[in-house]
Coordinates of N, CA and C in Angstrom, one line a residue:
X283 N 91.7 107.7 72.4 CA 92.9 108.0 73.2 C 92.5 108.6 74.5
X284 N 93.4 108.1 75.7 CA 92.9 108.5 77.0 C 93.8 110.0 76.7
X285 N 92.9 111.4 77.1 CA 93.5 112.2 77.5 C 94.3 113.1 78.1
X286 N 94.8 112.3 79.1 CA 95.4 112.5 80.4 C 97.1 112.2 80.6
X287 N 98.0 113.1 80.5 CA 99.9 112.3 80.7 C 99.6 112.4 82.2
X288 N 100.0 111.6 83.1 CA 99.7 111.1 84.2 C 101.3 110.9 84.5
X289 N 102.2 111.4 85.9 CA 102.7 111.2 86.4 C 102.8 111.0 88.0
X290 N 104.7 110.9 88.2 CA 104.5 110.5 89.8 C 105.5 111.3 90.1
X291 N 105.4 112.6 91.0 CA 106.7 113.5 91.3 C 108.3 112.8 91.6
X292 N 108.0 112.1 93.0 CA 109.5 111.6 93.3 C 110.2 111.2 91.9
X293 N 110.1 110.4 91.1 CA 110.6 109.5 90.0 C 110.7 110.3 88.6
X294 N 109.2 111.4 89.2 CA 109.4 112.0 87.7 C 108.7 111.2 86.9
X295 N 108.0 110.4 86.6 CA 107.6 109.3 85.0 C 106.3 109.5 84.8
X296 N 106.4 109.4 83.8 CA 105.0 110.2 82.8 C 104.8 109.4 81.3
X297 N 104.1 109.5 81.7 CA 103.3 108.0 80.6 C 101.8 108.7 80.0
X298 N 101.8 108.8 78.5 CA 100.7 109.0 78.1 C 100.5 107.8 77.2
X299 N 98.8 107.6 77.8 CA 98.1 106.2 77.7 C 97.2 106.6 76.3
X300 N 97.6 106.0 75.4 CA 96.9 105.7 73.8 C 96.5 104.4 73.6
X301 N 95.4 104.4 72.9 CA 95.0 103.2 72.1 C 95.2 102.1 72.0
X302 N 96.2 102.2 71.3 CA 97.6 101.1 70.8 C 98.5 100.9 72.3
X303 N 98.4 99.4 72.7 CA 99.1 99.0 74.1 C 98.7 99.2 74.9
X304 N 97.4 100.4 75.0 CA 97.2 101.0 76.2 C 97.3 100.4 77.4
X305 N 96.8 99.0 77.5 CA 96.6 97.7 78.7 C 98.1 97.6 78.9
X306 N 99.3 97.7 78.2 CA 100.2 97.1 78.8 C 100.8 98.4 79.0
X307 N 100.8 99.8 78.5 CA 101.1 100.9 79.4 C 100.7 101.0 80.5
X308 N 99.2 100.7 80.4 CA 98.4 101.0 82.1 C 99.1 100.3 83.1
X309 N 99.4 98.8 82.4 CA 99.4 98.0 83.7 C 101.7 98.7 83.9
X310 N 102.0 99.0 83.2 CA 103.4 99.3 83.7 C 103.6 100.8 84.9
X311 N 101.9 101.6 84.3 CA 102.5 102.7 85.1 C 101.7 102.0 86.4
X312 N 100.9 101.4 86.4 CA 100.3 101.1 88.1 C 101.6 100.6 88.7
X313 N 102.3 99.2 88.0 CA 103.4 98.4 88.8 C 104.0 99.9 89.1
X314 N 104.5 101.2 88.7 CA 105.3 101.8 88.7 C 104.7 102.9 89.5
X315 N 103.7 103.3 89.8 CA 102.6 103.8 91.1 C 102.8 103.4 92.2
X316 N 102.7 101.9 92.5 CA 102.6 100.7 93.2 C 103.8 100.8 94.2
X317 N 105.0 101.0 93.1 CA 106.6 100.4 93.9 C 106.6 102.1 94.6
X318 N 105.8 103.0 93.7 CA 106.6 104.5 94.5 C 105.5 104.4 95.7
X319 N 104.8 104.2 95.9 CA 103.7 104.0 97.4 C 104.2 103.1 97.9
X320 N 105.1 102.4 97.9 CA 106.1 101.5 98.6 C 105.0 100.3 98.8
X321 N 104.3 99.7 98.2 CA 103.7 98.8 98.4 C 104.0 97.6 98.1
X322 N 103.3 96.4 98.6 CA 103.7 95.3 97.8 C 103.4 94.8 96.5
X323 N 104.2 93.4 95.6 CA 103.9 93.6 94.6 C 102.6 92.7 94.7
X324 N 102.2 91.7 95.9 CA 101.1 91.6 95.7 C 99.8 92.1 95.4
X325 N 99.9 93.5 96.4 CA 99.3 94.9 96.0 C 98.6 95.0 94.3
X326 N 100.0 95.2 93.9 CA 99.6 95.5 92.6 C 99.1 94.2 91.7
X327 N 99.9 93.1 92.1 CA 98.9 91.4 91.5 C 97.4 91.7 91.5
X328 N 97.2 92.0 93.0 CA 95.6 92.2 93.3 C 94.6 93.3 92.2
X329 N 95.4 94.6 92.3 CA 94.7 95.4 91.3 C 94.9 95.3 90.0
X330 N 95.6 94.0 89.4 CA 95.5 93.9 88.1 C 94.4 92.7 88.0
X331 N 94.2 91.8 89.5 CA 92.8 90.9 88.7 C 92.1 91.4 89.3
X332 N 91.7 92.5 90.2 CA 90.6 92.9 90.3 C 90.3 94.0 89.1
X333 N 91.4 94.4 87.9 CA 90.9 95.4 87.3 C 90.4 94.4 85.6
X334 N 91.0 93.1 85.9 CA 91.0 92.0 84.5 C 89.3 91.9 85.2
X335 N 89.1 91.6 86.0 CA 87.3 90.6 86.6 C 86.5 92.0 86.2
X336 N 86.7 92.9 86.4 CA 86.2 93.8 86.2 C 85.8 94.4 84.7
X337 N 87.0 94.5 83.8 CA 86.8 94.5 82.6 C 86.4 93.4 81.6
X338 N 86.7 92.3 82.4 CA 86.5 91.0 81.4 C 85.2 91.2 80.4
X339 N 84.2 91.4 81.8 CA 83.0 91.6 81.0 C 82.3 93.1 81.1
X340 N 82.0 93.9 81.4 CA 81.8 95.2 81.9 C 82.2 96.1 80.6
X341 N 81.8 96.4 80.2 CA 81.2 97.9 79.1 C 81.8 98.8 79.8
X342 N 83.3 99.8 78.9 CA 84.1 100.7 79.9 C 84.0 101.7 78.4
X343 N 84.1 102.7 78.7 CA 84.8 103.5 77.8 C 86.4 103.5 78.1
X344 N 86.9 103.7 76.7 CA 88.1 103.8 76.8 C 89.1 105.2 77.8
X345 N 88.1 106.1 78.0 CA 88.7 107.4 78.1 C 88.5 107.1 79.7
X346 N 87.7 106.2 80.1 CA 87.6 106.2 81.8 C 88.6 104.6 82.4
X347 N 89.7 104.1 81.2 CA 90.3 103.0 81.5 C 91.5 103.2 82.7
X348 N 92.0 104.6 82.8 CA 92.9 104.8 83.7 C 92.4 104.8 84.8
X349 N 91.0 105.6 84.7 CA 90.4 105.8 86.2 C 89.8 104.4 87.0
X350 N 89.8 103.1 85.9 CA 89.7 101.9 87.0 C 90.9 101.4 87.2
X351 N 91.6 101.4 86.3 CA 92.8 101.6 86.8 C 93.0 101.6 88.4
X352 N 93.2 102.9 88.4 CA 93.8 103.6 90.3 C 92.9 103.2 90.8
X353 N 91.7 103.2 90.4 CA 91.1 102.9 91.8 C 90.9 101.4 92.1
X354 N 91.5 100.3 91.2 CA 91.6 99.1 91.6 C 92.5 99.2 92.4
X355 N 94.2 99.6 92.2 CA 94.9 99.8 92.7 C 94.6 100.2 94.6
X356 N 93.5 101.3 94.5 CA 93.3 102.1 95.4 C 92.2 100.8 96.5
X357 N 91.6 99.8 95.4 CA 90.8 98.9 96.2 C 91.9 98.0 96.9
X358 N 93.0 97.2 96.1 CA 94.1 96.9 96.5 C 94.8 96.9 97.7
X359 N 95.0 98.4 98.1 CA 95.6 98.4 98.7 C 95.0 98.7 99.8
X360 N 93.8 98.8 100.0 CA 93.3 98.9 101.2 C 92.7 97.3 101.7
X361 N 93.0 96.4 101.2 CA 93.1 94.8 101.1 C 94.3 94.3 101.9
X362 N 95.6 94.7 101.1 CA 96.9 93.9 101.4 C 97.6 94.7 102.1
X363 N 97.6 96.6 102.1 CA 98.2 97.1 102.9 C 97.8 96.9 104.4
X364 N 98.6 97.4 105.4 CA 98.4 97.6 106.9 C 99.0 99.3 107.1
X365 N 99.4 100.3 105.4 CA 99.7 101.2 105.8 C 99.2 101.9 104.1
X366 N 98.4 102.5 104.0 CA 97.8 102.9 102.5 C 98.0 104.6 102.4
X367 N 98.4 105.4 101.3 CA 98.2 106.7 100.7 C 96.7 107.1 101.1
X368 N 96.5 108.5 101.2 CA 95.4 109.1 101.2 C 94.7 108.6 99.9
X369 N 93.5 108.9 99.5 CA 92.9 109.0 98.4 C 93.8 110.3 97.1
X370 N 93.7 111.5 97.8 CA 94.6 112.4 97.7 C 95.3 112.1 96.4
X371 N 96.6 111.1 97.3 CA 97.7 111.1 96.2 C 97.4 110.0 94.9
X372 N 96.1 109.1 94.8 CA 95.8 108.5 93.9 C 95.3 109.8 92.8
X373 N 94.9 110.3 93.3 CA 94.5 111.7 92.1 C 95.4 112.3 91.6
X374 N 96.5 112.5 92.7 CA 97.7 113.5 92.5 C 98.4 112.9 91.1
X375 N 98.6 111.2 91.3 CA 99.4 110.5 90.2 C 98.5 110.8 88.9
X376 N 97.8 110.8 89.2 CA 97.0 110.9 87.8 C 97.2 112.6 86.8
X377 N 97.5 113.5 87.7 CA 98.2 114.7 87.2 C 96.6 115.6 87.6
X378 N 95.9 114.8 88.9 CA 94.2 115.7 88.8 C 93.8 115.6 87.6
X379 N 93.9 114.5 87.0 CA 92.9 114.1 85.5 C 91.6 114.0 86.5
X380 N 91.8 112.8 87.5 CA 90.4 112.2 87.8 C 90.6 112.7 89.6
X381 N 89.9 113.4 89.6 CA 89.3 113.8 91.0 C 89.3 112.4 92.4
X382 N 89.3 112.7 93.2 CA 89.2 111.9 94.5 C 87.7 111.3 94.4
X383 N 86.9 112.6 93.8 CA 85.2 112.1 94.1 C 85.0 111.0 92.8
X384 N 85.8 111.3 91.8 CA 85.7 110.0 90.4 C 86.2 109.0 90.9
X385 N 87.4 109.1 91.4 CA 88.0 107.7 92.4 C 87.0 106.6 93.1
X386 N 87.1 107.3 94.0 CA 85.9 106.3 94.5 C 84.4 106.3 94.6
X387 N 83.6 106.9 93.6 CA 83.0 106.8 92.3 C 83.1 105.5 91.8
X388 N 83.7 105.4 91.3 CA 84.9 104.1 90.7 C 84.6 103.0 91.3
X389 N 85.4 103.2 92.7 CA 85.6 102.3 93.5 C 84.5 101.9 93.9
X390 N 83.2 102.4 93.9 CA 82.1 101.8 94.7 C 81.8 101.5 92.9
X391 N 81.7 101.8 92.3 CA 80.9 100.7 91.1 C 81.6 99.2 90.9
X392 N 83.1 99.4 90.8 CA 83.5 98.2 91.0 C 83.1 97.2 91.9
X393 N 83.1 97.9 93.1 CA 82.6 96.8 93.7 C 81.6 96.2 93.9
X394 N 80.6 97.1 93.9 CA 79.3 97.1 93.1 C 78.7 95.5 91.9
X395 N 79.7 95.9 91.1 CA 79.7 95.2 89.9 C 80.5 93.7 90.3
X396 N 81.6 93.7 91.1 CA 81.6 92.2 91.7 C 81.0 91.7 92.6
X397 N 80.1 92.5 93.5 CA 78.8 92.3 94.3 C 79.5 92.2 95.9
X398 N 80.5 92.7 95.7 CA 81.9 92.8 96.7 C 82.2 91.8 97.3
X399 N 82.6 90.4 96.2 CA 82.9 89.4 96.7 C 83.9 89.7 96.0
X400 N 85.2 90.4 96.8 CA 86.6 90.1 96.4 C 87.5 88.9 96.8
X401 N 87.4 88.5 97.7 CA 88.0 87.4 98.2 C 88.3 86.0 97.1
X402 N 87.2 85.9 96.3 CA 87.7 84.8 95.6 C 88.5 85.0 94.6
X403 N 88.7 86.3 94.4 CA 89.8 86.6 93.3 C 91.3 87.1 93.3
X404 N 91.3 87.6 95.1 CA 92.7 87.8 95.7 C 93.6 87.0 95.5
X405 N 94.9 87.1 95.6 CA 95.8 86.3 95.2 C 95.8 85.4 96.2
X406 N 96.1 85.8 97.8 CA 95.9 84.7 98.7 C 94.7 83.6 98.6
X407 N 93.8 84.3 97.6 CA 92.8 82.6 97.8 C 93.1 81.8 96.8
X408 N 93.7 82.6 95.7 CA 94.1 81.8 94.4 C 94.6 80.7 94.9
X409 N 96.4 81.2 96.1 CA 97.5 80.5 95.9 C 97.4 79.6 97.1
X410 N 96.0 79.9 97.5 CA 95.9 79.2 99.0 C 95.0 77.7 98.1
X411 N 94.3 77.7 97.1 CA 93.6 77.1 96.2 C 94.6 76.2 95.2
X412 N 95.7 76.7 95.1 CA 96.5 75.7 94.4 C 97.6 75.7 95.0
X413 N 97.7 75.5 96.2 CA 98.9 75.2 97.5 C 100.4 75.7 96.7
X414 N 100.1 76.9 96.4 CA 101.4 77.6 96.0 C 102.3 77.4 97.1
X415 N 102.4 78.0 97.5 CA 103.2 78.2 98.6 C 104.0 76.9 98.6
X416 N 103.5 75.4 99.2 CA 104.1 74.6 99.0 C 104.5 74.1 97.7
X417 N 104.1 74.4 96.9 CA 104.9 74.0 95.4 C 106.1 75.1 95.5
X418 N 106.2 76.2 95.5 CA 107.6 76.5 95.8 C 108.4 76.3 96.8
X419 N 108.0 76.0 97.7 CA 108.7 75.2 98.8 C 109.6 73.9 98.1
X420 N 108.9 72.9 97.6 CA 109.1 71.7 97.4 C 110.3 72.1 96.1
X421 N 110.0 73.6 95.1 CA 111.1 73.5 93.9 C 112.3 73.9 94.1
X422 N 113.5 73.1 93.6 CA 114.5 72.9 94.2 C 115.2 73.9 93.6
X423 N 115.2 74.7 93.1 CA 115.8 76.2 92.6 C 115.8 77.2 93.6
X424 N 117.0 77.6 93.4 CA 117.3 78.7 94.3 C 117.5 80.1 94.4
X425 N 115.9 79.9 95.1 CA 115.9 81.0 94.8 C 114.7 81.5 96.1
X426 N 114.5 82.5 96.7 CA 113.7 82.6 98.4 C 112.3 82.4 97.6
X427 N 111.4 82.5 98.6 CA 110.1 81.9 98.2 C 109.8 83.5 97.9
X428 N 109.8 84.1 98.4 CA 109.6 85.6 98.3 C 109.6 86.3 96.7
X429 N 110.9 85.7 96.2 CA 111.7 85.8 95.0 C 110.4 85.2 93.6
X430 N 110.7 83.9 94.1 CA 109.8 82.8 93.4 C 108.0 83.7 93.4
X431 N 107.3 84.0 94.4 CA 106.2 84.4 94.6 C 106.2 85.9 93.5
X432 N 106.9 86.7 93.4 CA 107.5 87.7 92.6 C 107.7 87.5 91.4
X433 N 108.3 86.2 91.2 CA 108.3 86.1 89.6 C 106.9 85.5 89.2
X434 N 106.0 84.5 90.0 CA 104.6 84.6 89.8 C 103.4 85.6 89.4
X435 N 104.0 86.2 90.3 CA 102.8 87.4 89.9 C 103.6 88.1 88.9
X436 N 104.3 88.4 88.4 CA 105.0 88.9 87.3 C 104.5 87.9 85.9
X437 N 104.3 86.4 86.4 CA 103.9 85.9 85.0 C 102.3 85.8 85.0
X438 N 101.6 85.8 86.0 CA 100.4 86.1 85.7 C 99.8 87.7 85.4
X439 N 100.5 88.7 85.5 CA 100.6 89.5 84.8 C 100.5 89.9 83.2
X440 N 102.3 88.8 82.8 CA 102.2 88.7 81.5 C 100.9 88.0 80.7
X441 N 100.3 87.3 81.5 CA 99.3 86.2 80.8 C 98.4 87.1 80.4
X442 N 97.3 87.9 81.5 CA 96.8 89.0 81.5 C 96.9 90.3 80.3
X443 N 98.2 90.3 80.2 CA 98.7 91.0 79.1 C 98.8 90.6 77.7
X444 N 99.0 89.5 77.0 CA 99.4 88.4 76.1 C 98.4 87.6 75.8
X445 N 98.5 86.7 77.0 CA 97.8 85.5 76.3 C 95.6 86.1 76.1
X446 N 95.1 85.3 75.8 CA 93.8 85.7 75.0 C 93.2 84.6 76.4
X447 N 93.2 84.2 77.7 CA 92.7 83.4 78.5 C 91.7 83.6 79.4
X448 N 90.8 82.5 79.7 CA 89.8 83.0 81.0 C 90.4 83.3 82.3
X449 N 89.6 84.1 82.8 CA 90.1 84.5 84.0 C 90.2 83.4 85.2
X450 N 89.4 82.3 85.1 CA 89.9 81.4 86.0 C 91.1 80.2 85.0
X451 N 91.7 80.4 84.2 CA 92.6 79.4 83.6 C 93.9 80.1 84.2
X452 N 93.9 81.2 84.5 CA 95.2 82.1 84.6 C 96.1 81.6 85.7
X453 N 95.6 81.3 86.4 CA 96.5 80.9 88.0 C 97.1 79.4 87.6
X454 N 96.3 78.6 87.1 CA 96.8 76.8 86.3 C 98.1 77.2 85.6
X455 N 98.1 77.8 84.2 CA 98.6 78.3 83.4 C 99.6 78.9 83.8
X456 N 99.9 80.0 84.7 CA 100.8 81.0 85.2 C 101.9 79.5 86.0
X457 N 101.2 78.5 86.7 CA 101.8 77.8 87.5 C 103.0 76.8 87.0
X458 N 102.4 76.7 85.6 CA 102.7 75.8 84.7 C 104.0 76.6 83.9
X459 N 104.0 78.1 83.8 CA 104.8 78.4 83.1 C 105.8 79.1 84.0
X460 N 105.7 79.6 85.1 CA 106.4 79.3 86.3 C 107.5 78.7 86.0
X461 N 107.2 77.1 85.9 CA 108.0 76.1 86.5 C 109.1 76.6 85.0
X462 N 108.4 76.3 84.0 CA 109.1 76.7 82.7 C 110.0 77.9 82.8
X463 N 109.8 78.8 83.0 CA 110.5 80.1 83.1 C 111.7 79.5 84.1
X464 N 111.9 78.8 84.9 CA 112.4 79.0 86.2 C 113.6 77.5 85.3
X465 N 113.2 76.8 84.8 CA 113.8 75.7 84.2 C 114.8 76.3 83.2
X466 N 114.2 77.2 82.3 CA 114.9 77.8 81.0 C 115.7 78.8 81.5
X467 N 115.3 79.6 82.7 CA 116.1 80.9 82.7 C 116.2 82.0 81.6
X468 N 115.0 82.0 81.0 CA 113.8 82.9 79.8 C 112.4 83.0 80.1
X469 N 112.9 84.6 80.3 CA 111.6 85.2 80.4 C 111.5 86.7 79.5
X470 N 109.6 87.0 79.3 CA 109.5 87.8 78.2 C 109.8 89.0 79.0
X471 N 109.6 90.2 78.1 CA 109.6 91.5 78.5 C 108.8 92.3 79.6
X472 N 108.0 91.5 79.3 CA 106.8 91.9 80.4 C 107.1 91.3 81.4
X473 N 107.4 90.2 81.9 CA 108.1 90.1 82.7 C 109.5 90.5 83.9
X474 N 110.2 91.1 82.6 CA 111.3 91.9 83.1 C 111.2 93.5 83.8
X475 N 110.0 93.8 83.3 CA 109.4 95.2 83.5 C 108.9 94.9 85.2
X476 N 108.3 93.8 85.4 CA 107.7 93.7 86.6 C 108.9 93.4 87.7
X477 N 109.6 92.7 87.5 CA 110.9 91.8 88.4 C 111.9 92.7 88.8
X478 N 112.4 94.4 88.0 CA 113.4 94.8 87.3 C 113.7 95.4 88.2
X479 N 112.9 95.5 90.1 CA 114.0 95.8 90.8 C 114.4 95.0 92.2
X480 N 113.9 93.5 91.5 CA 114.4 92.4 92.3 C 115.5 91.8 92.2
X481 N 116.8 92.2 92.5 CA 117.9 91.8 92.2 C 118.5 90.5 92.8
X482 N 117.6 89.2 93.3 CA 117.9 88.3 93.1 C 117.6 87.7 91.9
X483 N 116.1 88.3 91.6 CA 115.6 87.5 90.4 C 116.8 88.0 88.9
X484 N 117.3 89.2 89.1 CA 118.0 89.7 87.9 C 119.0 89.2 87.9
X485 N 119.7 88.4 89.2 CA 120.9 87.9 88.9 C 120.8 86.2 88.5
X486 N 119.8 86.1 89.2 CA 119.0 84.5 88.5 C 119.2 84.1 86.8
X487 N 118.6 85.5 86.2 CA 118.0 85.5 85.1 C 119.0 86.3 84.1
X488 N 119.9 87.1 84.7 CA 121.0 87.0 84.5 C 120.8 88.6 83.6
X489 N 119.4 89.6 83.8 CA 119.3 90.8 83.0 C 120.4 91.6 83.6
X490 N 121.0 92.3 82.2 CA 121.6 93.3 81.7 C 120.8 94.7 82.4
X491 N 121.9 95.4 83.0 CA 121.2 97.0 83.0 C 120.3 97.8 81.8
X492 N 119.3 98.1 81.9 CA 118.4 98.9 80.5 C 118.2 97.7 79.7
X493 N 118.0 96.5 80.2 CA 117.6 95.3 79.3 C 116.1 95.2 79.1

């Protein structure tokens, strides 16, 4: 069990990360880090595959899983932002479990350990790699590309989460169920956690308050 309850002052929320689920706690309090640093949700897409490439294969202790955590996040956002938090307040969310100097500690082994070839695993080269952009363009649902791009990384998320896949099958797969989700108008939970304060997609999809 990670021993750290980790919150985020404005919002108040405090999440202690155990054993059991722990990957889909982690990844809810980062989306939920993420939205209070006002960042994008690309942001947080990015530090969930750079924190999946990272663990896929990499030997972690369990008790240092938060701290790649943030500092994927913290890799993140100095990628897709043009306006990023000090180092500072990535500690601060953590409740000073993990120091600024563990932080990026962190951050240089990771990148270390991908040989700091991020680029191939950013979302923009993914979706630049399977001409996203124009596949939602071309789908005739209505809904902004913005919207649509949002509910993507929300389902490559869940995949991440759920399904048992390689890390290069995720973006095919996510594409594929995309279209599905968007056809049915059914999506999972994890899902909903990610989208839940995009109120086009909620009215799309038609969730209930506290759903």
């Amino acid at each position: 069990m990670l021993k750290d309850i980790t919150n985020i002052d404005v919002t108040n929320i405090k999440v202690t990360i155990h054993k059991k689920e722990h990957k889909k706690i982690l990844y809810s309090w980062l989306n939920d880090v993420s939205r209070e640093f006002s960042y994008h949700h690309i942001t947080f897409l990015t530090s969930i595959l750079i924190l999946e490439k990272y663990t896929d294969k990499y030997v972690y202790l369990l008790s240092d899983y938060q701290l790649i955590g943030i500092s994927s996040l913290y890799i993140a956002a100095k990628i897709e932002e043009t306006k990023t938090k000090p180092i500072e307040a990535y500690a601060k969310v953590t409740d000073e479990t993990f120091s600024k100097e563990q932080i990026h500690k962190m951050e240089m082994q990771i990148l270390d350990y991908l040989n700091y070839d991020i680029n191939s695993i950013l979302p923009g080269t993914l979706f630049k790699n399977f001409d996203v952009i124009e596949m939602l363009r071309k789908n005739n649902v209505s809904l902004t590309n913005e919207s649509k791009l949002h509910l993507l990384t929300a389902i490559i998320v869940d995949f991440c989460l759920s399904k048992k896949i390689k890390f290069t099958e995720i973006m095919c797969k996510s594409l594929a169920n995309l279209q599905q989700n968007l056809n049915n108008k059914q999506i999972s939970s994890n899902i909903k956690m990610i989208i839940r304060e995009n109120y086009e997609l909620i009215k799309f999809f038609n969730i209930k308050a506290n759903a």
